[in-house]
PDB file of C-alpha atoms (C1' of nucleotides) in Angstrom:
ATOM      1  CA  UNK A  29       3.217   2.593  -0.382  1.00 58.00           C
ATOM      2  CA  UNK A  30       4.658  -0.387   0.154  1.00 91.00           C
ATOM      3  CA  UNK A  31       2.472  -3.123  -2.335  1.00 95.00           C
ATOM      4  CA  UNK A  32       3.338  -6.704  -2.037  1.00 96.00           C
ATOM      5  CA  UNK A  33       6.717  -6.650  -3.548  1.00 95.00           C
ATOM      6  CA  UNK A  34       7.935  -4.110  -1.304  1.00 95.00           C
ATOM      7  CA  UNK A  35       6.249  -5.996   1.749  1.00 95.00           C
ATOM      8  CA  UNK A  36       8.137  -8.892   0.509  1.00 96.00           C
ATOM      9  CA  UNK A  37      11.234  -7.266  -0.347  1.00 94.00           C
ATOM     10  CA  UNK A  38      11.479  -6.114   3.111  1.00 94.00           C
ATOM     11  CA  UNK A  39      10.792  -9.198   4.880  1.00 96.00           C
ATOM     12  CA  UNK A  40      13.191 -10.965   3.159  1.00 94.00           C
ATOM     13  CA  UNK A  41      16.303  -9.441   4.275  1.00 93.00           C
ATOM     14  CA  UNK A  42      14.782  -8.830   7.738  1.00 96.00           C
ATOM     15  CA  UNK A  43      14.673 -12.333   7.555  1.00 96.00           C
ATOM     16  CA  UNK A  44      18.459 -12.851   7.306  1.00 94.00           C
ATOM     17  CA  UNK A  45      19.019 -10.336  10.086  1.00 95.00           C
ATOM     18  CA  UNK A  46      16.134 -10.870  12.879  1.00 97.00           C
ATOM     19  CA  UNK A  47      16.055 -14.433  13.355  1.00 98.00           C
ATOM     20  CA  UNK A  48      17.947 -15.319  16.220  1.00 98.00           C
ATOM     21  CA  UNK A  49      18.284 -11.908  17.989  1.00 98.00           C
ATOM     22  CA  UNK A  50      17.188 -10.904  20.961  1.00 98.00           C
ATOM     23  CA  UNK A  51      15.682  -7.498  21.510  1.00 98.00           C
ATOM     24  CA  UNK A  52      17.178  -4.955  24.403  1.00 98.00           C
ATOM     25  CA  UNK A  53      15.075  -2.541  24.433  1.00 98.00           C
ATOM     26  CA  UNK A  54      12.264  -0.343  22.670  1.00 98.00           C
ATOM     27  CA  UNK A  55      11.969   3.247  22.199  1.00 98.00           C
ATOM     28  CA  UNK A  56       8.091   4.453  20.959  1.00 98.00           C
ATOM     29  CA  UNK A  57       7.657   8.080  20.114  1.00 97.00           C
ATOM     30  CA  UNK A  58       4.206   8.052  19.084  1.00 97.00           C
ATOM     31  CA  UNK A  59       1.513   7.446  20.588  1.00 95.00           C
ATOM     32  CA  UNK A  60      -1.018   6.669  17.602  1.00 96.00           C
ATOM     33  CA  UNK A  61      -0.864   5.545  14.321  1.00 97.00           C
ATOM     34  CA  UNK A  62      -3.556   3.555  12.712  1.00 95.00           C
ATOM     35  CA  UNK A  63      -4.444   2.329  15.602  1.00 95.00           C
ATOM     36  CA  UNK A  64      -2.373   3.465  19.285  1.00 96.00           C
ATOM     37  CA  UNK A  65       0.975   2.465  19.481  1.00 98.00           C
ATOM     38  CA  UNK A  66       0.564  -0.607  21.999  1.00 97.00           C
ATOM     39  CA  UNK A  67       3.752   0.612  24.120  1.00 98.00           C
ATOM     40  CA  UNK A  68       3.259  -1.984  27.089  1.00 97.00           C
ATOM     41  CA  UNK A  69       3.049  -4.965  24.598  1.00 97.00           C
ATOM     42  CA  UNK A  70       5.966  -3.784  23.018  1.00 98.00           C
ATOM     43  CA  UNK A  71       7.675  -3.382  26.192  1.00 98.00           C
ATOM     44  CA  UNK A  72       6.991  -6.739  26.894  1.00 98.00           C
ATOM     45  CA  UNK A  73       9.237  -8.024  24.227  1.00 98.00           C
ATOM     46  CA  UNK A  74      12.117  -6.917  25.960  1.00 98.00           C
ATOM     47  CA  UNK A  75      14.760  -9.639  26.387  1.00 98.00           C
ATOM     48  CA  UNK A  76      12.758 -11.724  23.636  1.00 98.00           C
ATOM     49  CA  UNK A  77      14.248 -13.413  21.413  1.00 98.00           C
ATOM     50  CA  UNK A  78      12.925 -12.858  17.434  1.00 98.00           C
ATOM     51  CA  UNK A  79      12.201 -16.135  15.912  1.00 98.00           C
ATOM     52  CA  UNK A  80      11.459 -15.922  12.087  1.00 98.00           C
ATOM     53  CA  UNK A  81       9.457 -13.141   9.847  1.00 97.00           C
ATOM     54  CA  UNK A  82       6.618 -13.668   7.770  1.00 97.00           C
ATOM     55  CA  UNK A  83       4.292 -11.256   5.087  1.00 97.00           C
ATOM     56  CA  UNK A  84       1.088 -11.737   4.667  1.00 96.00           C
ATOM     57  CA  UNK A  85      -0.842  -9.663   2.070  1.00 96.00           C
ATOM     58  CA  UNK A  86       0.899  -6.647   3.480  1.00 96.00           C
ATOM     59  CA  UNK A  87       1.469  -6.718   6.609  1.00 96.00           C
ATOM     60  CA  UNK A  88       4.420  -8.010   8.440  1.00 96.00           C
ATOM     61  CA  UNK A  89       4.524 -10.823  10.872  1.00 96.00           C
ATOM     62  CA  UNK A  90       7.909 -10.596  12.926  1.00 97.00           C
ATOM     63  CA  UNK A  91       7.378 -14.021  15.174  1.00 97.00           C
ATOM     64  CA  UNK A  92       8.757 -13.861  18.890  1.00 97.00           C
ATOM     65  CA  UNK A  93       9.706 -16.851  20.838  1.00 97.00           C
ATOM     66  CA  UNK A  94       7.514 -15.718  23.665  1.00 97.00           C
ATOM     67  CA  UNK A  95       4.453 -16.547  21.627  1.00 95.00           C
ATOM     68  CA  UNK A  96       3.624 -13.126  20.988  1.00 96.00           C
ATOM     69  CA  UNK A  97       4.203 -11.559  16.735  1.00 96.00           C
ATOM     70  CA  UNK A  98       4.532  -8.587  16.465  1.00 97.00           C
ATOM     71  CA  UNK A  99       2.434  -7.048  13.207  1.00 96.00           C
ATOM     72  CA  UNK A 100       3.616  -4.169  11.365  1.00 97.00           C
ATOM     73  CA  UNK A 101       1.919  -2.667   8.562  1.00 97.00           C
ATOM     74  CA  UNK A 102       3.600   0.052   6.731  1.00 96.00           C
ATOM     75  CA  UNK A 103       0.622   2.153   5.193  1.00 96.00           C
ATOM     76  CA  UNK A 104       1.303   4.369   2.575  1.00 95.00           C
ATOM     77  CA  UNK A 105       4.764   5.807   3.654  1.00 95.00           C
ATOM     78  CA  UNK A 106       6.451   3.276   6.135  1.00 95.00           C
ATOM     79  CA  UNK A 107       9.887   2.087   6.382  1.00 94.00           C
ATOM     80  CA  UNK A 108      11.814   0.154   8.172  1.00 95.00           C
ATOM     81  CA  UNK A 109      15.284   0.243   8.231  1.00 94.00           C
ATOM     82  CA  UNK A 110      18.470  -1.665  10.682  1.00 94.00           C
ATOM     83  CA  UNK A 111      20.370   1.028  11.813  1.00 94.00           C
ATOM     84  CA  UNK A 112      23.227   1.540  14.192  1.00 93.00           C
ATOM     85  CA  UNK A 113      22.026   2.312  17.669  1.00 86.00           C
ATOM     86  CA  UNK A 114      23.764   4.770  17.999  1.00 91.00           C
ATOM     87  CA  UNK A 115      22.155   6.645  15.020  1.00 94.00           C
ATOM     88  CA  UNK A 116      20.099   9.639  16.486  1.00 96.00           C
ATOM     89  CA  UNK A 117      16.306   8.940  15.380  1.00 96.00           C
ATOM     90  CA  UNK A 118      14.559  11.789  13.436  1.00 94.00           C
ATOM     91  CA  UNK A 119      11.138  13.235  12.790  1.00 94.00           C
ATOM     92  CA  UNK A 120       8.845  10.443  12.136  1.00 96.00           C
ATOM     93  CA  UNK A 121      11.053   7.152  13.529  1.00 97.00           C
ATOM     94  CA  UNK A 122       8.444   6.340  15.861  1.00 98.00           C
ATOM     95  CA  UNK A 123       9.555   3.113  16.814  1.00 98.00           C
ATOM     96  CA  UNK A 124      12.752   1.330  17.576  1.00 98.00           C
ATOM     97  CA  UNK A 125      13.535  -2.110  18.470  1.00 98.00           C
ATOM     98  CA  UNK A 126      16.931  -2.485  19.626  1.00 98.00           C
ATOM     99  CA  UNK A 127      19.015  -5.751  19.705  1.00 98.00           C
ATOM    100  CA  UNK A 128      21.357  -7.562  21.043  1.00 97.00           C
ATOM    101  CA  UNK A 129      24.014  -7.207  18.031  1.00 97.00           C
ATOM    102  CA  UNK A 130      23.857  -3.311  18.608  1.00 96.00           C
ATOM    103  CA  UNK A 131      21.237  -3.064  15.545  1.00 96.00           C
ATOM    104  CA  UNK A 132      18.431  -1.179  15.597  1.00 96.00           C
ATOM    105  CA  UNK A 133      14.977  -2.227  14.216  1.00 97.00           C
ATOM    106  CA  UNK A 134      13.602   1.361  13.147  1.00 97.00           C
ATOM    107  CA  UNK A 135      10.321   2.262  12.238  1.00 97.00           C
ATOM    108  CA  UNK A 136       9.492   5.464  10.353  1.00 96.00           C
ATOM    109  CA  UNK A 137       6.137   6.673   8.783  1.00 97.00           C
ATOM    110  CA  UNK A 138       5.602  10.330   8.155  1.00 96.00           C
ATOM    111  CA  UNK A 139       2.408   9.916   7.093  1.00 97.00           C
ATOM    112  CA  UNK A 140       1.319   8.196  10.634  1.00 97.00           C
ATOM    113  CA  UNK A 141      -1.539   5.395   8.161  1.00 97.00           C
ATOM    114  CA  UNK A 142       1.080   2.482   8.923  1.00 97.00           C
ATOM    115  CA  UNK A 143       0.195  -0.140  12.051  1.00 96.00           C
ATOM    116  CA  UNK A 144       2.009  -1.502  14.329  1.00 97.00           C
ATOM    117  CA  UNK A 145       0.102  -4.123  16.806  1.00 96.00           C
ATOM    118  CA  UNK A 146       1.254  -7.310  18.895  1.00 96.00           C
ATOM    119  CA  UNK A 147      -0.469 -10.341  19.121  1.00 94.00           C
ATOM    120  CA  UNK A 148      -0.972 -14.018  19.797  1.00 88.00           C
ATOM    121  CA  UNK A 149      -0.326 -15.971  16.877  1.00 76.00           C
ATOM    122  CA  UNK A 150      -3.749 -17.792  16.786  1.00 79.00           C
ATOM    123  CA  UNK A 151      -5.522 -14.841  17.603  1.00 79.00           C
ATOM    124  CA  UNK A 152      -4.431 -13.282  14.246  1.00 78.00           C
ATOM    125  CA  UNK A 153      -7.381 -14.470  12.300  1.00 75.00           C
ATOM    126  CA  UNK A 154      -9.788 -12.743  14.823  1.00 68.00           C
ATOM    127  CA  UNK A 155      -7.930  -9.702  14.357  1.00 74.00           C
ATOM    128  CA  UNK A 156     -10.099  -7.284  12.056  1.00 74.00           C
ATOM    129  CA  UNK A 157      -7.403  -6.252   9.974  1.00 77.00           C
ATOM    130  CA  UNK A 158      -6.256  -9.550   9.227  1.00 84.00           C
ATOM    131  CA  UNK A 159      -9.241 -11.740   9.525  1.00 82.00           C
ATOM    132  CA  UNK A 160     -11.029 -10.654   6.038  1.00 83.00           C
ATOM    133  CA  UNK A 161      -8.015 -11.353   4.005  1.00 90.00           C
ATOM    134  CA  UNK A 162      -8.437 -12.842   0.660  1.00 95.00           C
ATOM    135  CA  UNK A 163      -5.923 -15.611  -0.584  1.00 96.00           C
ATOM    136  CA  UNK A 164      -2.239 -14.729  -1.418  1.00 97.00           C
ATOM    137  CA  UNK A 165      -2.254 -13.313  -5.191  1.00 98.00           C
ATOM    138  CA  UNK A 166       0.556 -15.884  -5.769  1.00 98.00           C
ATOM    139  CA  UNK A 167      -0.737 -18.895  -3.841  1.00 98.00           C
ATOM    140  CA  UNK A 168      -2.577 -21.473  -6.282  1.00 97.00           C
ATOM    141  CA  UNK A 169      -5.921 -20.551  -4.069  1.00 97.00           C
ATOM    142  CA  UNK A 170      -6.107 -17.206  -6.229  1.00 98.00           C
ATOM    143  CA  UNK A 171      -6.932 -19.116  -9.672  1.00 98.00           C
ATOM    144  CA  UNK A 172      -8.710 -18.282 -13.104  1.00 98.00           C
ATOM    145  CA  UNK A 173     -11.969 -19.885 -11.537  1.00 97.00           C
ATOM    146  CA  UNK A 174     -11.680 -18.105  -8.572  1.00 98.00           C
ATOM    147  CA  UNK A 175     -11.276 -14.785  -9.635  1.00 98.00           C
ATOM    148  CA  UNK A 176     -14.327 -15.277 -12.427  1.00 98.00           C
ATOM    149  CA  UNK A 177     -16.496 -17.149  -9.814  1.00 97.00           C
ATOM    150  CA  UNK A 178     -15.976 -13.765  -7.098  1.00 97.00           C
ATOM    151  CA  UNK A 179     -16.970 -11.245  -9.820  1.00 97.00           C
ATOM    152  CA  UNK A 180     -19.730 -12.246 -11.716  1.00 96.00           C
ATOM    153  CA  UNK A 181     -22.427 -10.089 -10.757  1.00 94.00           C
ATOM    154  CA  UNK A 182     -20.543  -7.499  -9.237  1.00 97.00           C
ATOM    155  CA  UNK A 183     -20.055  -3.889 -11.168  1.00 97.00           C
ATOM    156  CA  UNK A 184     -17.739  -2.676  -9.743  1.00 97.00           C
ATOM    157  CA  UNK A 185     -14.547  -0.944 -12.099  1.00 97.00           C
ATOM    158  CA  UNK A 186     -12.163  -4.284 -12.284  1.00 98.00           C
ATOM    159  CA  UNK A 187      -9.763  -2.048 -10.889  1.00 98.00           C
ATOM    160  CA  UNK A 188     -11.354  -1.452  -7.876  1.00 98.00           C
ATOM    161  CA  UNK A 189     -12.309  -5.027  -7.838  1.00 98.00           C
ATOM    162  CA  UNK A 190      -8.385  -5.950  -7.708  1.00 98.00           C
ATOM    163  CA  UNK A 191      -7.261  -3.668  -5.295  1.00 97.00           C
ATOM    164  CA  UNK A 192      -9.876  -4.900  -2.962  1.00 97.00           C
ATOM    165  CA  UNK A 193      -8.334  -7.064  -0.054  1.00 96.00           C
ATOM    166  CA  UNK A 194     -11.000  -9.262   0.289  1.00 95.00           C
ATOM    167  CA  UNK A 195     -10.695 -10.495  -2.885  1.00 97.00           C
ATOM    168  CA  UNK A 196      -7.193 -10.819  -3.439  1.00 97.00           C
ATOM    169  CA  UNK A 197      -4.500  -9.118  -0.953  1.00 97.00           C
ATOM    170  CA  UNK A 198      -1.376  -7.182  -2.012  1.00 96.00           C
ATOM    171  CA  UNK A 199      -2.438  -5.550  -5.249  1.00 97.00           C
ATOM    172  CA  UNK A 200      -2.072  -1.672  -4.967  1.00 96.00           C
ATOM    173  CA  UNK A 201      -2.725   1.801  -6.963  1.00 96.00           C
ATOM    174  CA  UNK A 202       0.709   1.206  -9.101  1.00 95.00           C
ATOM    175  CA  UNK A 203       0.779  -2.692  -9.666  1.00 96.00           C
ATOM    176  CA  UNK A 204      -3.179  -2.823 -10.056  1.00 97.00           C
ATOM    177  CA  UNK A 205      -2.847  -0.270 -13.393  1.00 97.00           C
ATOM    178  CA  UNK A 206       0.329  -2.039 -14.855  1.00 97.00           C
ATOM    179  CA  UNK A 207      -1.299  -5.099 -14.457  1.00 98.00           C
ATOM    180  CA  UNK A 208      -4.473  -4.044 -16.575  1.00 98.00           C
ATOM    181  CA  UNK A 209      -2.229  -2.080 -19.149  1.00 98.00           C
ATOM    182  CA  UNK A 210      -0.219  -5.973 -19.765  1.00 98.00           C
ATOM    183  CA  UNK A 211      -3.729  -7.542 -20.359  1.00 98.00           C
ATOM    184  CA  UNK A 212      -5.493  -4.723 -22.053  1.00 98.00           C
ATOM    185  CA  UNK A 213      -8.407  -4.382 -20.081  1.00 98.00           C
ATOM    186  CA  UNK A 214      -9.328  -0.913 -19.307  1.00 97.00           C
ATOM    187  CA  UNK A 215      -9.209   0.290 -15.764  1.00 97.00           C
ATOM    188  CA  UNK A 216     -12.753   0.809 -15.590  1.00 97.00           C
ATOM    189  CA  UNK A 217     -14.219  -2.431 -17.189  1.00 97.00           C
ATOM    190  CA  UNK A 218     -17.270  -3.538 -15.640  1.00 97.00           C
ATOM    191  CA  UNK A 219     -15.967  -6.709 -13.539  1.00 98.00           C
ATOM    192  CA  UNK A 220     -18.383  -8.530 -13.966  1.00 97.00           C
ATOM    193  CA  UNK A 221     -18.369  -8.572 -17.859  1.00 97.00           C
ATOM    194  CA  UNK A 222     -14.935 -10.013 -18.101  1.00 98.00           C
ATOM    195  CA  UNK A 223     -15.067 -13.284 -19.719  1.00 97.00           C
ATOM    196  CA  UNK A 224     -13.152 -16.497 -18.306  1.00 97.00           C
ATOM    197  CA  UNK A 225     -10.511 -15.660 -20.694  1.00 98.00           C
ATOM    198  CA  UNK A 226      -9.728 -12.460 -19.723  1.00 98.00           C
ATOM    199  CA  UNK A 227     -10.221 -13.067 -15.783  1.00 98.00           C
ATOM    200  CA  UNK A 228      -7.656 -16.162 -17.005  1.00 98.00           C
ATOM    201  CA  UNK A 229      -5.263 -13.693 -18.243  1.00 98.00           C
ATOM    202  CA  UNK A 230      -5.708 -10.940 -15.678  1.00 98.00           C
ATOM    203  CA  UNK A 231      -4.864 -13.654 -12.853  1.00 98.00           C
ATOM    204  CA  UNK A 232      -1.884 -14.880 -14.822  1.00 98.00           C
ATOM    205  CA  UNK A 233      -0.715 -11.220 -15.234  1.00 98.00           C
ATOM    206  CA  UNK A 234      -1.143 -10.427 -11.572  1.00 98.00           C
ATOM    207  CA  UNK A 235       1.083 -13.150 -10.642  1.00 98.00           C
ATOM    208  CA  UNK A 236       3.703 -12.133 -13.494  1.00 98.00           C
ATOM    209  CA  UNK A 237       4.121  -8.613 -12.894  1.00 97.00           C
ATOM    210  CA  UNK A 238       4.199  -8.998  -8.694  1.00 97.00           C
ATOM    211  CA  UNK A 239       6.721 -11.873  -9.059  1.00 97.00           C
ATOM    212  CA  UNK A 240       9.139  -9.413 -11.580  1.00 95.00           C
ATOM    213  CA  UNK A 241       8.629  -6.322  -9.290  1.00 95.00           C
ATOM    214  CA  UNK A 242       9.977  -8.885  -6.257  1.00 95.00           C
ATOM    215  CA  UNK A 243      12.704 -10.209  -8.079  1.00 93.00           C
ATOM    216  CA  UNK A 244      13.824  -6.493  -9.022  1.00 90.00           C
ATOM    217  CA  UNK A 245      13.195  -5.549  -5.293  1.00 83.00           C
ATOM    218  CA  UNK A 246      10.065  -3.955  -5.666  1.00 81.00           C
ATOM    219  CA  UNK A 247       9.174  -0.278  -6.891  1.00 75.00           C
ATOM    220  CA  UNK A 248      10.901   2.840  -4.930  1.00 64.00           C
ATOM    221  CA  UNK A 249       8.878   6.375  -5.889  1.00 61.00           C
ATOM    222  CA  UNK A 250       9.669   8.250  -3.182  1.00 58.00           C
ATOM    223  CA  UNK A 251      10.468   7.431   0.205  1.00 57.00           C
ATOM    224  CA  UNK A 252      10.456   3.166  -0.361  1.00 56.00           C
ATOM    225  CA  UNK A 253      13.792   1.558   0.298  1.00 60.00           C
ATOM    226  CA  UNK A 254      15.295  -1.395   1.195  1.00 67.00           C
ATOM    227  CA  UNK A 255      15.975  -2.082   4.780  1.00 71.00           C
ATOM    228  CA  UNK A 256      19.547  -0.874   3.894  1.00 72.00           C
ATOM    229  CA  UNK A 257      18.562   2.147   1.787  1.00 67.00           C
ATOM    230  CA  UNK A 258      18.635   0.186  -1.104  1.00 70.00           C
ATOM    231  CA  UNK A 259      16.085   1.365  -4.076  1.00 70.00           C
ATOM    232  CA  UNK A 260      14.086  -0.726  -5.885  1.00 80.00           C
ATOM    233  CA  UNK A 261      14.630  -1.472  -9.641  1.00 81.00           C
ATOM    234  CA  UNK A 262      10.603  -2.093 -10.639  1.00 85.00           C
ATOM    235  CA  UNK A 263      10.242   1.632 -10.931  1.00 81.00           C
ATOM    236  CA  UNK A 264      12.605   1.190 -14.492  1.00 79.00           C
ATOM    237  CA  UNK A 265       9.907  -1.491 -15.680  1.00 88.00           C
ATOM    238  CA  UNK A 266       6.859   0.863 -15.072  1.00 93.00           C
ATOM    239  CA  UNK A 267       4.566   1.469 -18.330  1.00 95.00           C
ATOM    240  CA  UNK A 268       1.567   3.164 -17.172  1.00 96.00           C
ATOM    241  CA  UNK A 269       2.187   4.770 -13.567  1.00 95.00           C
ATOM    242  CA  UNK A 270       2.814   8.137 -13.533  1.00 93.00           C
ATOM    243  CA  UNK A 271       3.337   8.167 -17.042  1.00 94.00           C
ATOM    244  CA  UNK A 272       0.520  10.673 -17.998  1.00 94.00           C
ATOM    245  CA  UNK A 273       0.544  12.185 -21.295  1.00 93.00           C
ATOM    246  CA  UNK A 274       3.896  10.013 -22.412  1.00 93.00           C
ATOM    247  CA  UNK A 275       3.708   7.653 -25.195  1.00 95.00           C
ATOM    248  CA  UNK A 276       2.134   4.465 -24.693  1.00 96.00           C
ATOM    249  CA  UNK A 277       5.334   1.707 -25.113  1.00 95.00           C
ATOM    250  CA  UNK A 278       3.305  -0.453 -27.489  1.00 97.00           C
ATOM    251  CA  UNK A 279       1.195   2.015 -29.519  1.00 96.00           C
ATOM    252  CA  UNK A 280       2.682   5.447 -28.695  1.00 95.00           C
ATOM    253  CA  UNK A 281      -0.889   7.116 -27.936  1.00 96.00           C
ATOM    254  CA  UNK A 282      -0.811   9.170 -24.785  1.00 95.00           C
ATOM    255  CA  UNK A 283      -1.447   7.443 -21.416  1.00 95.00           C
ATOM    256  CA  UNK A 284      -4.171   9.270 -19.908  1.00 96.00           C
ATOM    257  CA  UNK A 285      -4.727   9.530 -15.855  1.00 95.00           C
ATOM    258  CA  UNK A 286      -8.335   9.313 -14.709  1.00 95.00           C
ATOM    259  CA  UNK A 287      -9.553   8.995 -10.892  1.00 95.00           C
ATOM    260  CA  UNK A 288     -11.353   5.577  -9.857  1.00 96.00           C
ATOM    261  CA  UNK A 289     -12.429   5.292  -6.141  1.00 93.00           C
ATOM    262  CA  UNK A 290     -10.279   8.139  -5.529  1.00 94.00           C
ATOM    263  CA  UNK A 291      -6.835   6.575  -7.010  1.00 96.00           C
ATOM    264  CA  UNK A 292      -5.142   7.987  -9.277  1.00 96.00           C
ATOM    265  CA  UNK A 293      -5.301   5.354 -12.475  1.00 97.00           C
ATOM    266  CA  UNK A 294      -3.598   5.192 -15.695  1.00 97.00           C
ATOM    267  CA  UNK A 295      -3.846   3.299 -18.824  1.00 97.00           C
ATOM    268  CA  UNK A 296      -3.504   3.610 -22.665  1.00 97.00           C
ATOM    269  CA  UNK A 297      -6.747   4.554 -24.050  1.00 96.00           C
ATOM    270  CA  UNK A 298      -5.872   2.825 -27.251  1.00 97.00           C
ATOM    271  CA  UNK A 299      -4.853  -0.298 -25.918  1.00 97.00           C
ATOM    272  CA  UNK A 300      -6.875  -1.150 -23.354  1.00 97.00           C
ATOM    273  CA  UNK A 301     -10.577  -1.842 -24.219  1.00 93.00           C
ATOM    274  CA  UNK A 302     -13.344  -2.338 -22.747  1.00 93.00           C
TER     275      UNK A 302
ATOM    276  C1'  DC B 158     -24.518  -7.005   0.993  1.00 79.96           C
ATOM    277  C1'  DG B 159     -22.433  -3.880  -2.700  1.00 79.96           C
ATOM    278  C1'  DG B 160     -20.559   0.467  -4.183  1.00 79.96           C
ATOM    279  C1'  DT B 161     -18.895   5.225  -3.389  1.00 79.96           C
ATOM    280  C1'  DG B 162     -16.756   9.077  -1.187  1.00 79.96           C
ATOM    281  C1'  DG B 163     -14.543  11.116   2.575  1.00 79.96           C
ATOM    282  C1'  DA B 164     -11.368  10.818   6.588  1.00 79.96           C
ATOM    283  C1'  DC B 165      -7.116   9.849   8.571  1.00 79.96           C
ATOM    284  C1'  DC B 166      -1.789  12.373   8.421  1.00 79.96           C
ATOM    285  C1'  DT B 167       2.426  14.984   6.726  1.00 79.96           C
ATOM    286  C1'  DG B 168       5.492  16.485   3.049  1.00 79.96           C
ATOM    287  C1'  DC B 169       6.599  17.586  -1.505  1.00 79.96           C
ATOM    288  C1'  DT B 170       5.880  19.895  -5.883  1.00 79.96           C
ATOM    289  C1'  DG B 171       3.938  22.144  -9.901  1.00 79.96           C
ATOM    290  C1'  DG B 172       1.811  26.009 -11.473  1.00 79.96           C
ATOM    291  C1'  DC B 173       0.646  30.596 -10.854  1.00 79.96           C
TER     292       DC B 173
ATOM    293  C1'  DT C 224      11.335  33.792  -5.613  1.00 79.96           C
ATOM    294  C1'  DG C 225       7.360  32.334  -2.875  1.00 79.96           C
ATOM    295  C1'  DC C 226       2.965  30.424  -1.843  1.00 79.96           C
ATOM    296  C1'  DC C 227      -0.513  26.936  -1.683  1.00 79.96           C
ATOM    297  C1'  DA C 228      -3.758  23.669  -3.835  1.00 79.96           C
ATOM    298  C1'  DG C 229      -3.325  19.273  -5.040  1.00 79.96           C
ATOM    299  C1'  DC C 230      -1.475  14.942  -4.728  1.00 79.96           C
ATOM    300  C1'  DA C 231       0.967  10.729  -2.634  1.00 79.96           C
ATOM    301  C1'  DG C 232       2.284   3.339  -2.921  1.00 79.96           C
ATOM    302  C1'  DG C 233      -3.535   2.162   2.163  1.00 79.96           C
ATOM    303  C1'  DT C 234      -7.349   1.187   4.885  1.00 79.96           C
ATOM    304  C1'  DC C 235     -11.619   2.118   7.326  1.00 79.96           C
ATOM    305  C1'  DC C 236     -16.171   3.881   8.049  1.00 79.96           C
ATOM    306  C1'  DA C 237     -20.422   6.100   7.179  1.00 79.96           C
ATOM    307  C1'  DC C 238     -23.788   6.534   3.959  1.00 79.96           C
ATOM    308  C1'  DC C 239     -26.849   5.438  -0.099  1.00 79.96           C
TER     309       DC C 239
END
DNA sequence: CGGTGGACCTGCTGGC
DNA sequence: TGCCAGCAGGTCCACC
């Protein structure tokens, strides 16, 4: 799924499309994803006009001018894509927002774990899934001290401790290991034993590799695209993902794949210690 | 509260 | 060639 990159990556070019537009109509052909499709709200934004898009950790916030936002979170196998109305939807395109330039805001999601919800601006903090957030990995708020301060005491693998959205939002399965294989810290280290310095350069890292994978446009595997098909180019840059059994880049032992709270995980078991 | 494991869905693929 | 267990980028909830 979408991580933050590919969040981000997406909102920015909706961002130089949306803005401005006013939605015609809306077609939902689900009735439940994460949550049920909220087909009255969404009717509601009929004859709306969109007024800017936002991301936060990975959800995204499309803004209306009625005071409503629409939130749309794309799970493991979202997408959303500007098509031609005229386009016929397919399996899985269970929403569509249609506008006023003869676009089409379409959202597809085989997998049916994505969200879509509509709500009042201030009433997004009260709103369980977004109300427990943890600071923005690349805000200054998610710091050296912070990140030590959170996990002392806690055992937790460090892995699990990073992919945790309570701590910090937007780290996934695939940026959480190549993050750990650039610092050397192995996948299932004890949180809480990390020293300052390596919490130091674990944050740093963090920030590094999510900043490269959105200037590259994120990481396509399999069904992640740009809102115009695009792919993304992070997948090129990947050293640990889904590299099982290849050599490791920097010491050519074999990256070995182990499961930690159910993820698939990878690492270099020469490289990263302890 | 903290940590773990399963559930939620559908589609693709690797190994027999 | 064909089948199916296993796996997939996320989150939530029940349980210890």
């Amino acid at each position: 799924m979408p991580e933050l990159p590919e969040v981000e990556t997406v909102a920015t070019a909706l961002r130089s499309h949306l803005p401005g537009r006013k939605v015609t109509g809306v077609t939902t052909r689900c009735e439940k994803l994460r949550r049920p499709m909220p087909v009255k709200a969404l009717q509601n934004l009929i004859n709306v006009t969109i007024r800017g898009v936002r991301r936060r950790a990975k959800y995204l916030l499309i803004d209306m001018n009625c005071g409503q936002t629409l939130v749309i979170h794309l799970g493991m196998t979202g997408t959303l894509r500007l098509t031609d109305k005229d386009d016929a939807a397919k399996r899985h395109d269970h929403l569509d927002l249609q506008l006023d330039n003869g676009e089409c805001l379409r959202f597809r999601d085989p997998r049916k774990f994505g969200l879509v919800m509509v709500v009042k601006p201030n009433e997004l903090g009260e709103i369980k899934e977004l109300g427990k957030l943890a600071p923005e990995p690349l805000s200054e708020e998610f710091s050296s001290d912070y990140f030590y301060r959170l996990s002392r005491k806690r055992t937790t693998p460090v892995k699990n401790f990073i992919m945790d959205q309570r701590r910090v939002v937007g780290v996934g399965n695939i940026y959480a290991s190549e993050s750990l294989f650039r610092t050397n810290i192995r996948p299932t280290t004890t949180v809480g034993r990390l020293g300052l310095k390596r919490c130091s350069q674990l944050v740093k890292t963090i920030k590094e590799v999510l900043n490269e994978a959105i200037a590259t446009g994120g990481t396509t595997i399999s069904d992640f695209h740009g809102v115009d098909g695009s792919e993304g180019a992070f997948v090129r840059k990947l050293q640990v993902y889904g590299r099982t059994g290849k050599p490791c880049v920097k010491c050519q032992e074999p990256i070995k794949k182990i499961i930690i709270g159910g993820r698939s995980t990878f690492y270099c078991p020469k490289c990263q210690k302890r």
